[in-house]
């Protein structure tokens, strides 16, 4: 009994010691799952350049910001969320003025005097210019305001944000691209499948509001090919795949993709098995031929 008692105590001691040794690994794994994360495109595309005249008459171009991290911000004076984020953008430009360049491109507003008064009132300390329709198209149409594109120091688009975002997110991304400490934040990369530029929608294997789960891999390939080959007739000028990414509420592209899915599923449907042969019934003997008279 005494020996058994000592062995039991030793075993409990060993297990406790082992748990204490492994505890940091368990905690680290749990913390790793809960760590905040920022995401950048794995193989980013160059940002479309533009040559515009700023409110002060000076040129506004991407080339003029070469070597800096750039935030291209599409906005409008009448847009509430745009107005809400401008003070934060002003602070970011002030804080990282030597290595960051914010460019404000105004859309759906051509009243220069009103824009100048707005910029003065909010103390905008970065270039502001009117975005042309061509620029909007090159950057994916800009379906929501504000929309910001984050560019690395090589002028490549590594992230896109639609709507009002926490300024901490912008600053963390900027610091990461500048090689500055970002604390416990984790950096992940992803493949652009139309999330940044609609032209990359042909890489997508899933689309918003499109259920491909009932298709075989071969049928899914056929359907995706048609989504990228056929144009949406809603007037957007995009393919069906691009329209689903650009406008998730478009009923026309949704109906068209559902029709393609149904056709893909039917075209490769498994053949209906033949009915098992039934036992043959006795064949009646032919009636004797009537003799010719």
PDB file of C-alpha atoms in Angstrom:
ATOM      1  CA  UNK A   1       0.000   0.000   0.000  1.00  0.00           C
ATOM      2  CA  UNK A   2       2.778   2.369   0.945  1.00  0.00           C
ATOM      3  CA  UNK A   3       4.619   1.719  -2.291  1.00  0.00           C
ATOM      4  CA  UNK A   4       1.423   2.198  -4.274  1.00  0.00           C
ATOM      5  CA  UNK A   5       0.795   5.488  -2.507  1.00  0.00           C
ATOM      6  CA  UNK A   6       4.239   6.841  -3.362  1.00  0.00           C
ATOM      7  CA  UNK A   7       3.866   5.777  -6.990  1.00  0.00           C
ATOM      8  CA  UNK A   8       0.490   7.480  -7.182  1.00  0.00           C
ATOM      9  CA  UNK A   9       1.894  10.706  -5.746  1.00  0.00           C
ATOM     10  CA  UNK A  10       4.820  10.579  -8.143  1.00  0.00           C
ATOM     11  CA  UNK A  11       2.510  10.032 -11.073  1.00  0.00           C
ATOM     12  CA  UNK A  12       0.302  12.966 -10.115  1.00  0.00           C
ATOM     13  CA  UNK A  13       3.403  15.116  -9.684  1.00  0.00           C
ATOM     14  CA  UNK A  14       4.664  14.111 -13.116  1.00  0.00           C
ATOM     15  CA  UNK A  15       1.313  14.814 -14.785  1.00  0.00           C
ATOM     16  CA  UNK A  16       1.061  18.211 -13.081  1.00  0.00           C
ATOM     17  CA  UNK A  17       4.594  19.085 -14.122  1.00  0.00           C
ATOM     18  CA  UNK A  18       3.871  18.026 -17.703  1.00  0.00           C
ATOM     19  CA  UNK A  19       0.706  20.147 -17.786  1.00  0.00           C
ATOM     20  CA  UNK A  20       2.600  23.190 -16.513  1.00  0.00           C
ATOM     21  CA  UNK A  21       5.243  22.657 -19.179  1.00  0.00           C
ATOM     22  CA  UNK A  22       2.661  22.379 -21.966  1.00  0.00           C
ATOM     23  CA  UNK A  23       0.394  25.161 -20.686  1.00  0.00           C
ATOM     24  CA  UNK A  24       2.256  27.925 -22.575  1.00  0.00           C
ATOM     25  CA  UNK A  25       1.753  26.005 -25.827  1.00  0.00           C
ATOM     26  CA  UNK A  26      -1.998  25.635 -25.207  1.00  0.00           C
ATOM     27  CA  UNK A  27      -2.303  29.314 -24.326  1.00  0.00           C
ATOM     28  CA  UNK A  28      -0.209  30.290 -27.354  1.00  0.00           C
ATOM     29  CA  UNK A  29      -2.398  28.216 -29.679  1.00  0.00           C
ATOM     30  CA  UNK A  30      -5.561  29.726 -28.222  1.00  0.00           C
ATOM     31  CA  UNK A  31      -4.157  33.249 -28.487  1.00  0.00           C
ATOM     32  CA  UNK A  32      -3.068  32.532 -32.065  1.00  0.00           C
ATOM     33  CA  UNK A  33      -6.668  31.730 -33.026  1.00  0.00           C
ATOM     34  CA  UNK A  34      -7.915  34.914 -31.367  1.00  0.00           C
ATOM     35  CA  UNK A  35      -5.236  37.228 -32.742  1.00  0.00           C
ATOM     36  CA  UNK A  36      -6.499  40.076 -34.949  1.00  0.00           C
ATOM     37  CA  UNK A  37      -5.641  39.580 -38.604  1.00  0.00           C
ATOM     38  CA  UNK A  38      -5.040  41.786 -41.624  1.00  0.00           C
ATOM     39  CA  UNK A  39      -5.099  40.445 -45.177  1.00  0.00           C
ATOM     40  CA  UNK A  40      -3.138  41.409 -48.281  1.00  0.00           C
ATOM     41  CA  UNK A  41      -3.383  40.133 -51.856  1.00  0.00           C
ATOM     42  CA  UNK A  42      -0.825  37.421 -52.549  1.00  0.00           C
ATOM     43  CA  UNK A  43       0.049  38.503 -56.107  1.00  0.00           C
ATOM     44  CA  UNK A  44      -1.175  42.113 -56.315  1.00  0.00           C
ATOM     45  CA  UNK A  45      -1.852  43.916 -59.585  1.00  0.00           C
ATOM     46  CA  UNK A  46      -0.439  47.362 -60.363  1.00  0.00           C
ATOM     47  CA  UNK A  47      -2.878  50.153 -59.563  1.00  0.00           C
ATOM     48  CA  UNK A  48      -4.291  51.957 -62.620  1.00  0.00           C
ATOM     49  CA  UNK A  49      -2.483  55.281 -62.853  1.00  0.00           C
ATOM     50  CA  UNK A  50      -4.282  58.571 -63.406  1.00  0.00           C
ATOM     51  CA  UNK A  51      -3.384  62.160 -64.175  1.00  0.00           C
ATOM     52  CA  UNK A  52      -5.745  64.665 -62.596  1.00  0.00           C
ATOM     53  CA  UNK A  53      -5.693  68.275 -61.520  1.00  0.00           C
ATOM     54  CA  UNK A  54      -6.018  68.848 -57.784  1.00  0.00           C
ATOM     55  CA  UNK A  55      -8.108  71.521 -56.115  1.00  0.00           C
ATOM     56  CA  UNK A  56      -4.984  73.681 -55.995  1.00  0.00           C
ATOM     57  CA  UNK A  57      -4.250  73.133 -59.685  1.00  0.00           C
ATOM     58  CA  UNK A  58      -1.292  70.832 -59.040  1.00  0.00           C
ATOM     59  CA  UNK A  59      -1.164  67.405 -60.738  1.00  0.00           C
ATOM     60  CA  UNK A  60      -2.468  64.408 -58.801  1.00  0.00           C
ATOM     61  CA  UNK A  61      -0.896  61.139 -59.970  1.00  0.00           C
ATOM     62  CA  UNK A  62       0.211  57.816 -58.574  1.00  0.00           C
ATOM     63  CA  UNK A  63       3.632  58.315 -60.115  1.00  0.00           C
ATOM     64  CA  UNK A  64       4.102  61.328 -57.879  1.00  0.00           C
ATOM     65  CA  UNK A  65       3.823  59.066 -54.825  1.00  0.00           C
ATOM     66  CA  UNK A  66       6.354  56.478 -55.953  1.00  0.00           C
ATOM     67  CA  UNK A  67       8.063  54.695 -53.063  1.00  0.00           C
ATOM     68  CA  UNK A  68       5.299  55.535 -50.585  1.00  0.00           C
ATOM     69  CA  UNK A  69       2.380  53.544 -49.273  1.00  0.00           C
ATOM     70  CA  UNK A  70      -0.711  55.054 -50.922  1.00  0.00           C
ATOM     71  CA  UNK A  71      -4.356  55.151 -49.891  1.00  0.00           C
ATOM     72  CA  UNK A  72      -6.637  56.020 -52.819  1.00  0.00           C
ATOM     73  CA  UNK A  73      -9.897  57.133 -51.236  1.00  0.00           C
ATOM     74  CA  UNK A  74     -13.037  57.512 -53.383  1.00  0.00           C
ATOM     75  CA  UNK A  75     -15.538  59.750 -51.612  1.00  0.00           C
ATOM     76  CA  UNK A  76     -18.169  62.490 -51.937  1.00  0.00           C
ATOM     77  CA  UNK A  77     -19.018  65.551 -49.884  1.00  0.00           C
ATOM     78  CA  UNK A  78     -22.648  64.421 -49.478  1.00  0.00           C
ATOM     79  CA  UNK A  79     -21.646  60.945 -48.207  1.00  0.00           C
ATOM     80  CA  UNK A  80     -22.113  60.653 -44.434  1.00  0.00           C
ATOM     81  CA  UNK A  81     -19.619  57.802 -43.856  1.00  0.00           C
ATOM     82  CA  UNK A  82     -17.081  59.658 -46.035  1.00  0.00           C
ATOM     83  CA  UNK A  83     -17.402  62.763 -43.875  1.00  0.00           C
ATOM     84  CA  UNK A  84     -17.052  60.626 -40.743  1.00  0.00           C
ATOM     85  CA  UNK A  85     -13.722  59.067 -41.788  1.00  0.00           C
ATOM     86  CA  UNK A  86     -12.020  62.211 -43.117  1.00  0.00           C
ATOM     87  CA  UNK A  87     -10.704  63.397 -39.706  1.00  0.00           C
ATOM     88  CA  UNK A  88      -9.038  59.999 -39.261  1.00  0.00           C
ATOM     89  CA  UNK A  89      -7.481  60.182 -42.718  1.00  0.00           C
ATOM     90  CA  UNK A  90      -6.186  63.654 -41.919  1.00  0.00           C
ATOM     91  CA  UNK A  91      -4.520  62.306 -38.757  1.00  0.00           C
ATOM     92  CA  UNK A  92      -2.986  59.368 -40.627  1.00  0.00           C
ATOM     93  CA  UNK A  93      -1.545  61.689 -43.276  1.00  0.00           C
ATOM     94  CA  UNK A  94      -0.121  63.916 -40.573  1.00  0.00           C
ATOM     95  CA  UNK A  95       1.372  61.018 -38.607  1.00  0.00           C
ATOM     96  CA  UNK A  96       3.011  59.231 -41.557  1.00  0.00           C
ATOM     97  CA  UNK A  97       3.478  62.212 -43.855  1.00  0.00           C
ATOM     98  CA  UNK A  98       6.945  61.196 -45.091  1.00  0.00           C
ATOM     99  CA  UNK A  99       6.035  57.619 -46.041  1.00  0.00           C
ATOM    100  CA  UNK A 100       2.289  57.694 -46.699  1.00  0.00           C
ATOM    101  CA  UNK A 101       0.288  59.499 -49.348  1.00  0.00           C
ATOM    102  CA  UNK A 102      -3.489  59.695 -49.229  1.00  0.00           C
ATOM    103  CA  UNK A 103      -5.228  60.725 -52.448  1.00  0.00           C
ATOM    104  CA  UNK A 104      -8.872  61.795 -52.249  1.00  0.00           C
ATOM    105  CA  UNK A 105     -10.825  61.227 -55.471  1.00  0.00           C
ATOM    106  CA  UNK A 106     -14.273  62.819 -55.463  1.00  0.00           C
ATOM    107  CA  UNK A 107     -17.116  61.096 -57.325  1.00  0.00           C
ATOM    108  CA  UNK A 108     -20.681  62.196 -58.144  1.00  0.00           C
ATOM    109  CA  UNK A 109     -19.869  65.785 -57.292  1.00  0.00           C
ATOM    110  CA  UNK A 110     -18.503  68.417 -59.675  1.00  0.00           C
ATOM    111  CA  UNK A 111     -19.051  71.613 -57.666  1.00  0.00           C
ATOM    112  CA  UNK A 112     -15.417  72.637 -57.226  1.00  0.00           C
ATOM    113  CA  UNK A 113     -16.208  75.639 -55.030  1.00  0.00           C
ATOM    114  CA  UNK A 114     -18.254  73.511 -52.636  1.00  0.00           C
ATOM    115  CA  UNK A 115     -15.537  70.849 -52.540  1.00  0.00           C
ATOM    116  CA  UNK A 116     -12.844  73.458 -51.819  1.00  0.00           C
ATOM    117  CA  UNK A 117     -14.905  74.903 -48.958  1.00  0.00           C
ATOM    118  CA  UNK A 118     -15.458  71.388 -47.622  1.00  0.00           C
ATOM    119  CA  UNK A 119     -11.731  70.582 -47.788  1.00  0.00           C
ATOM    120  CA  UNK A 120     -10.872  73.794 -45.952  1.00  0.00           C
ATOM    121  CA  UNK A 121     -13.513  73.207 -43.303  1.00  0.00           C
ATOM    122  CA  UNK A 122     -12.282  69.668 -42.566  1.00  0.00           C
ATOM    123  CA  UNK A 123      -8.596  70.591 -42.805  1.00  0.00           C
ATOM    124  CA  UNK A 124      -7.867  68.029 -45.530  1.00  0.00           C
ATOM    125  CA  UNK A 125      -4.076  67.836 -45.787  1.00  0.00           C
ATOM    126  CA  UNK A 126      -3.774  65.542 -48.798  1.00  0.00           C
ATOM    127  CA  UNK A 127      -4.441  66.068 -52.531  1.00  0.00           C
ATOM    128  CA  UNK A 128      -8.067  66.042 -53.667  1.00  0.00           C
ATOM    129  CA  UNK A 129      -9.224  65.770 -57.282  1.00  0.00           C
ATOM    130  CA  UNK A 130     -12.343  64.902 -59.262  1.00  0.00           C
ATOM    131  CA  UNK A 131     -12.386  61.293 -60.468  1.00  0.00           C
ATOM    132  CA  UNK A 132     -13.415  60.746 -64.080  1.00  0.00           C
ATOM    133  CA  UNK A 133     -15.760  57.960 -65.138  1.00  0.00           C
ATOM    134  CA  UNK A 134     -12.845  56.183 -66.819  1.00  0.00           C
ATOM    135  CA  UNK A 135     -10.958  56.072 -63.521  1.00  0.00           C
ATOM    136  CA  UNK A 136     -13.993  54.735 -61.704  1.00  0.00           C
ATOM    137  CA  UNK A 137     -14.339  51.971 -64.278  1.00  0.00           C
ATOM    138  CA  UNK A 138     -10.634  51.085 -64.078  1.00  0.00           C
ATOM    139  CA  UNK A 139     -11.006  50.728 -60.321  1.00  0.00           C
ATOM    140  CA  UNK A 140     -14.050  48.475 -60.610  1.00  0.00           C
ATOM    141  CA  UNK A 141     -16.923  50.909 -60.850  1.00  0.00           C
ATOM    142  CA  UNK A 142     -16.879  51.996 -57.164  1.00  0.00           C
ATOM    143  CA  UNK A 143     -20.271  50.584 -56.113  1.00  0.00           C
ATOM    144  CA  UNK A 144     -20.084  52.017 -52.583  1.00  0.00           C
ATOM    145  CA  UNK A 145     -18.767  55.123 -50.852  1.00  0.00           C
ATOM    146  CA  UNK A 146     -16.340  55.482 -49.335  1.00  0.00           C
ATOM    147  CA  UNK A 147     -14.122  52.948 -51.109  1.00  0.00           C
ATOM    148  CA  UNK A 148     -10.390  52.888 -50.425  1.00  0.00           C
ATOM    149  CA  UNK A 149      -7.593  51.035 -52.197  1.00  0.00           C
ATOM    150  CA  UNK A 150      -4.408  50.330 -50.253  1.00  0.00           C
ATOM    151  CA  UNK A 151      -1.240  50.353 -52.358  1.00  0.00           C
ATOM    152  CA  UNK A 152       2.174  49.104 -51.301  1.00  0.00           C
ATOM    153  CA  UNK A 153       5.364  51.095 -51.962  1.00  0.00           C
ATOM    154  CA  UNK A 154       5.609  49.473 -55.412  1.00  0.00           C
ATOM    155  CA  UNK A 155       2.241  50.842 -56.490  1.00  0.00           C
ATOM    156  CA  UNK A 156       0.361  47.524 -56.295  1.00  0.00           C
ATOM    157  CA  UNK A 157      -3.144  47.199 -54.858  1.00  0.00           C
ATOM    158  CA  UNK A 158      -2.935  44.916 -51.831  1.00  0.00           C
ATOM    159  CA  UNK A 159      -6.347  45.578 -50.285  1.00  0.00           C
ATOM    160  CA  UNK A 160      -9.687  47.236 -50.920  1.00  0.00           C
ATOM    161  CA  UNK A 161     -12.174  48.483 -48.340  1.00  0.00           C
ATOM    162  CA  UNK A 162     -15.788  49.431 -49.028  1.00  0.00           C
ATOM    163  CA  UNK A 163     -17.704  51.510 -46.526  1.00  0.00           C
ATOM    164  CA  UNK A 164     -16.641  53.115 -43.266  1.00  0.00           C
ATOM    165  CA  UNK A 165     -13.805  51.215 -41.561  1.00  0.00           C
ATOM    166  CA  UNK A 166     -12.069  51.480 -38.199  1.00  0.00           C
ATOM    167  CA  UNK A 167      -9.066  53.809 -38.612  1.00  0.00           C
ATOM    168  CA  UNK A 168      -7.037  51.313 -36.554  1.00  0.00           C
ATOM    169  CA  UNK A 169      -7.354  48.879 -39.467  1.00  0.00           C
ATOM    170  CA  UNK A 170      -5.953  51.408 -41.928  1.00  0.00           C
ATOM    171  CA  UNK A 171      -3.088  52.322 -39.619  1.00  0.00           C
ATOM    172  CA  UNK A 172      -2.205  48.673 -38.966  1.00  0.00           C
ATOM    173  CA  UNK A 173      -2.103  47.953 -42.704  1.00  0.00           C
ATOM    174  CA  UNK A 174      -0.009  51.051 -43.338  1.00  0.00           C
ATOM    175  CA  UNK A 175       2.456  50.184 -40.588  1.00  0.00           C
ATOM    176  CA  UNK A 176       2.750  46.612 -41.848  1.00  0.00           C
ATOM    177  CA  UNK A 177       3.500  47.796 -45.388  1.00  0.00           C
ATOM    178  CA  UNK A 178       6.065  50.250 -44.013  1.00  0.00           C
ATOM    179  CA  UNK A 179       7.785  47.491 -42.041  1.00  0.00           C
ATOM    180  CA  UNK A 180       6.825  49.024 -38.690  1.00  0.00           C
ATOM    181  CA  UNK A 181       5.754  47.014 -35.613  1.00  0.00           C
ATOM    182  CA  UNK A 182       2.071  46.000 -35.543  1.00  0.00           C
ATOM    183  CA  UNK A 183       1.993  44.238 -32.183  1.00  0.00           C
ATOM    184  CA  UNK A 184       0.150  40.943 -31.976  1.00  0.00           C
ATOM    185  CA  UNK A 185      -1.582  41.333 -35.346  1.00  0.00           C
ATOM    186  CA  UNK A 186      -1.256  38.455 -37.812  1.00  0.00           C
ATOM    187  CA  UNK A 187      -0.758  39.043 -41.561  1.00  0.00           C
ATOM    188  CA  UNK A 188      -2.382  36.686 -44.067  1.00  0.00           C
ATOM    189  CA  UNK A 189      -2.416  36.673 -47.855  1.00  0.00           C
ATOM    190  CA  UNK A 190      -5.203  35.724 -50.250  1.00  0.00           C
ATOM    191  CA  UNK A 191      -5.793  35.271 -53.957  1.00  0.00           C
ATOM    192  CA  UNK A 192      -7.793  38.048 -55.615  1.00  0.00           C
ATOM    193  CA  UNK A 193     -10.820  36.420 -57.260  1.00  0.00           C
ATOM    194  CA  UNK A 194     -12.619  39.660 -58.029  1.00  0.00           C
ATOM    195  CA  UNK A 195     -12.624  40.958 -54.482  1.00  0.00           C
ATOM    196  CA  UNK A 196     -10.179  43.721 -55.435  1.00  0.00           C
ATOM    197  CA  UNK A 197     -10.457  43.962 -59.216  1.00  0.00           C
ATOM    198  CA  UNK A 198     -13.474  42.607 -61.103  1.00  0.00           C
ATOM    199  CA  UNK A 199     -11.241  41.567 -63.991  1.00  0.00           C
ATOM    200  CA  UNK A 200     -10.003  38.741 -61.733  1.00  0.00           C
ATOM    201  CA  UNK A 201     -13.486  37.298 -61.289  1.00  0.00           C
ATOM    202  CA  UNK A 202     -12.549  34.506 -63.696  1.00  0.00           C
ATOM    203  CA  UNK A 203     -10.398  33.060 -60.908  1.00  0.00           C
ATOM    204  CA  UNK A 204     -13.369  32.662 -58.580  1.00  0.00           C
ATOM    205  CA  UNK A 205     -14.682  29.227 -57.687  1.00  0.00           C
ATOM    206  CA  UNK A 206     -17.583  30.651 -55.661  1.00  0.00           C
ATOM    207  CA  UNK A 207     -19.795  33.681 -56.305  1.00  0.00           C
ATOM    208  CA  UNK A 208     -22.137  35.676 -54.049  1.00  0.00           C
ATOM    209  CA  UNK A 209     -25.660  34.280 -54.064  1.00  0.00           C
ATOM    210  CA  UNK A 210     -24.784  31.421 -56.433  1.00  0.00           C
ATOM    211  CA  UNK A 211     -25.283  27.867 -55.162  1.00  0.00           C
ATOM    212  CA  UNK A 212     -22.941  25.445 -56.932  1.00  0.00           C
ATOM    213  CA  UNK A 213     -23.058  22.771 -54.255  1.00  0.00           C
ATOM    214  CA  UNK A 214     -25.253  20.358 -56.233  1.00  0.00           C
ATOM    215  CA  UNK A 215     -22.964  20.277 -59.268  1.00  0.00           C
ATOM    216  CA  UNK A 216     -20.205  17.789 -59.890  1.00  0.00           C
ATOM    217  CA  UNK A 217     -16.683  19.222 -60.334  1.00  0.00           C
ATOM    218  CA  UNK A 218     -17.057  18.899 -64.111  1.00  0.00           C
ATOM    219  CA  UNK A 219     -20.462  20.593 -64.104  1.00  0.00           C
ATOM    220  CA  UNK A 220     -19.146  23.356 -61.868  1.00  0.00           C
ATOM    221  CA  UNK A 221     -16.304  24.031 -64.307  1.00  0.00           C
ATOM    222  CA  UNK A 222     -18.790  24.313 -67.174  1.00  0.00           C
ATOM    223  CA  UNK A 223     -21.035  26.687 -65.206  1.00  0.00           C
ATOM    224  CA  UNK A 224     -18.149  28.931 -64.075  1.00  0.00           C
ATOM    225  CA  UNK A 225     -16.886  29.150 -67.651  1.00  0.00           C
ATOM    226  CA  UNK A 226     -20.304  30.368 -68.815  1.00  0.00           C
ATOM    227  CA  UNK A 227     -20.552  32.862 -65.934  1.00  0.00           C
ATOM    228  CA  UNK A 228     -17.345  34.463 -67.219  1.00  0.00           C
ATOM    229  CA  UNK A 229     -18.199  34.158 -70.917  1.00  0.00           C
ATOM    230  CA  UNK A 230     -21.723  35.590 -70.866  1.00  0.00           C
ATOM    231  CA  UNK A 231     -22.567  39.235 -70.207  1.00  0.00           C
ATOM    232  CA  UNK A 232     -25.203  40.405 -67.774  1.00  0.00           C
ATOM    233  CA  UNK A 233     -28.097  42.226 -69.469  1.00  0.00           C
ATOM    234  CA  UNK A 234     -28.836  44.540 -66.544  1.00  0.00           C
ATOM    235  CA  UNK A 235     -26.787  47.294 -68.179  1.00  0.00           C
ATOM    236  CA  UNK A 236     -23.729  47.031 -65.930  1.00  0.00           C
ATOM    237  CA  UNK A 237     -21.458  46.035 -68.815  1.00  0.00           C
ATOM    238  CA  UNK A 238     -19.945  43.178 -66.802  1.00  0.00           C
ATOM    239  CA  UNK A 239     -19.939  39.428 -67.166  1.00  0.00           C
ATOM    240  CA  UNK A 240     -22.380  37.463 -65.041  1.00  0.00           C
ATOM    241  CA  UNK A 241     -19.576  36.577 -62.621  1.00  0.00           C
ATOM    242  CA  UNK A 242     -18.455  40.191 -62.327  1.00  0.00           C
ATOM    243  CA  UNK A 243     -22.012  41.417 -61.854  1.00  0.00           C
ATOM    244  CA  UNK A 244     -22.611  38.964 -59.005  1.00  0.00           C
ATOM    245  CA  UNK A 245     -19.528  40.364 -57.253  1.00  0.00           C
ATOM    246  CA  UNK A 246     -20.303  43.980 -58.140  1.00  0.00           C
ATOM    247  CA  UNK A 247     -24.021  43.910 -57.324  1.00  0.00           C
ATOM    248  CA  UNK A 248     -25.257  41.048 -55.159  1.00  0.00           C
ATOM    249  CA  UNK A 249     -28.812  42.363 -55.389  1.00  0.00           C
ATOM    250  CA  UNK A 250     -28.970  42.149 -59.191  1.00  0.00           C
ATOM    251  CA  UNK A 251     -31.950  39.902 -59.969  1.00  0.00           C
ATOM    252  CA  UNK A 252     -31.009  39.572 -63.641  1.00  0.00           C
ATOM    253  CA  UNK A 253     -27.565  38.067 -63.047  1.00  0.00           C
ATOM    254  CA  UNK A 254     -28.980  35.858 -60.305  1.00  0.00           C
ATOM    255  CA  UNK A 255     -31.683  34.460 -62.604  1.00  0.00           C
ATOM    256  CA  UNK A 256     -29.170  33.968 -65.427  1.00  0.00           C
ATOM    257  CA  UNK A 257     -26.710  32.081 -63.240  1.00  0.00           C
ATOM    258  CA  UNK A 258     -29.482  29.867 -61.871  1.00  0.00           C
ATOM    259  CA  UNK A 259     -30.518  29.015 -65.444  1.00  0.00           C
ATOM    260  CA  UNK A 260     -26.928  28.083 -66.324  1.00  0.00           C
ATOM    261  CA  UNK A 261     -26.646  25.906 -63.218  1.00  0.00           C
ATOM    262  CA  UNK A 262     -29.852  24.075 -64.087  1.00  0.00           C
ATOM    263  CA  UNK A 263     -28.631  23.495 -67.647  1.00  0.00           C
ATOM    264  CA  UNK A 264     -25.216  22.302 -66.445  1.00  0.00           C
ATOM    265  CA  UNK A 265     -26.804  19.873 -64.012  1.00  0.00           C
ATOM    266  CA  UNK A 266     -29.162  18.524 -66.669  1.00  0.00           C
ATOM    267  CA  UNK A 267     -26.633  18.209 -69.467  1.00  0.00           C
ATOM    268  CA  UNK A 268     -24.513  15.748 -67.539  1.00  0.00           C
ATOM    269  CA  UNK A 269     -27.282  13.965 -65.653  1.00  0.00           C
ATOM    270  CA  UNK A 270     -26.744  10.260 -65.112  1.00  0.00           C
ATOM    271  CA  UNK A 271     -28.707   8.167 -67.612  1.00  0.00           C
ATOM    272  CA  UNK A 272     -31.861   6.592 -66.268  1.00  0.00           C
ATOM    273  CA  UNK A 273     -31.219   2.885 -65.736  1.00  0.00           C
ATOM    274  CA  UNK A 274     -33.101   0.646 -68.136  1.00  0.00           C
ATOM    275  CA  UNK A 275     -36.012  -1.307 -66.711  1.00  0.00           C
ATOM    276  CA  UNK A 276     -35.156  -4.958 -66.043  1.00  0.00           C
ATOM    277  CA  UNK A 277     -36.373  -7.267 -68.811  1.00  0.00           C
ATOM    278  CA  UNK A 278     -39.766  -8.749 -68.148  1.00  0.00           C
ATOM    279  CA  UNK A 279     -40.350 -12.486 -68.693  1.00  0.00           C
ATOM    280  CA  UNK A 280     -41.617 -13.001 -72.199  1.00  0.00           C
ATOM    281  CA  UNK A 281     -45.203 -14.115 -72.606  1.00  0.00           C
ATOM    282  CA  UNK A 282     -45.955 -17.102 -74.805  1.00  0.00           C
ATOM    283  CA  UNK A 283     -46.233 -16.117 -78.418  1.00  0.00           C
ATOM    284  CA  UNK A 284     -49.489 -17.147 -79.960  1.00  0.00           C
ATOM    285  CA  UNK A 285     -49.167 -19.477 -82.888  1.00  0.00           C
ATOM    286  CA  UNK A 286     -50.016 -17.736 -86.095  1.00  0.00           C
ATOM    287  CA  UNK A 287     -53.408 -18.622 -87.525  1.00  0.00           C
ATOM    288  CA  UNK A 288     -53.210 -20.966 -90.449  1.00  0.00           C
ATOM    289  CA  UNK A 289     -53.205 -19.112 -93.722  1.00  0.00           C
ATOM    290  CA  UNK A 290     -56.476 -19.340 -95.555  1.00  0.00           C
ATOM    291  CA  UNK A 291     -55.993 -21.459 -98.644  1.00  0.00           C
ATOM    292  CA  UNK A 292     -56.393 -19.700-101.918  1.00  0.00           C
ATOM    293  CA  UNK A 293     -59.514 -20.667-103.724  1.00  0.00           C
TER     294      UNK A 293
END
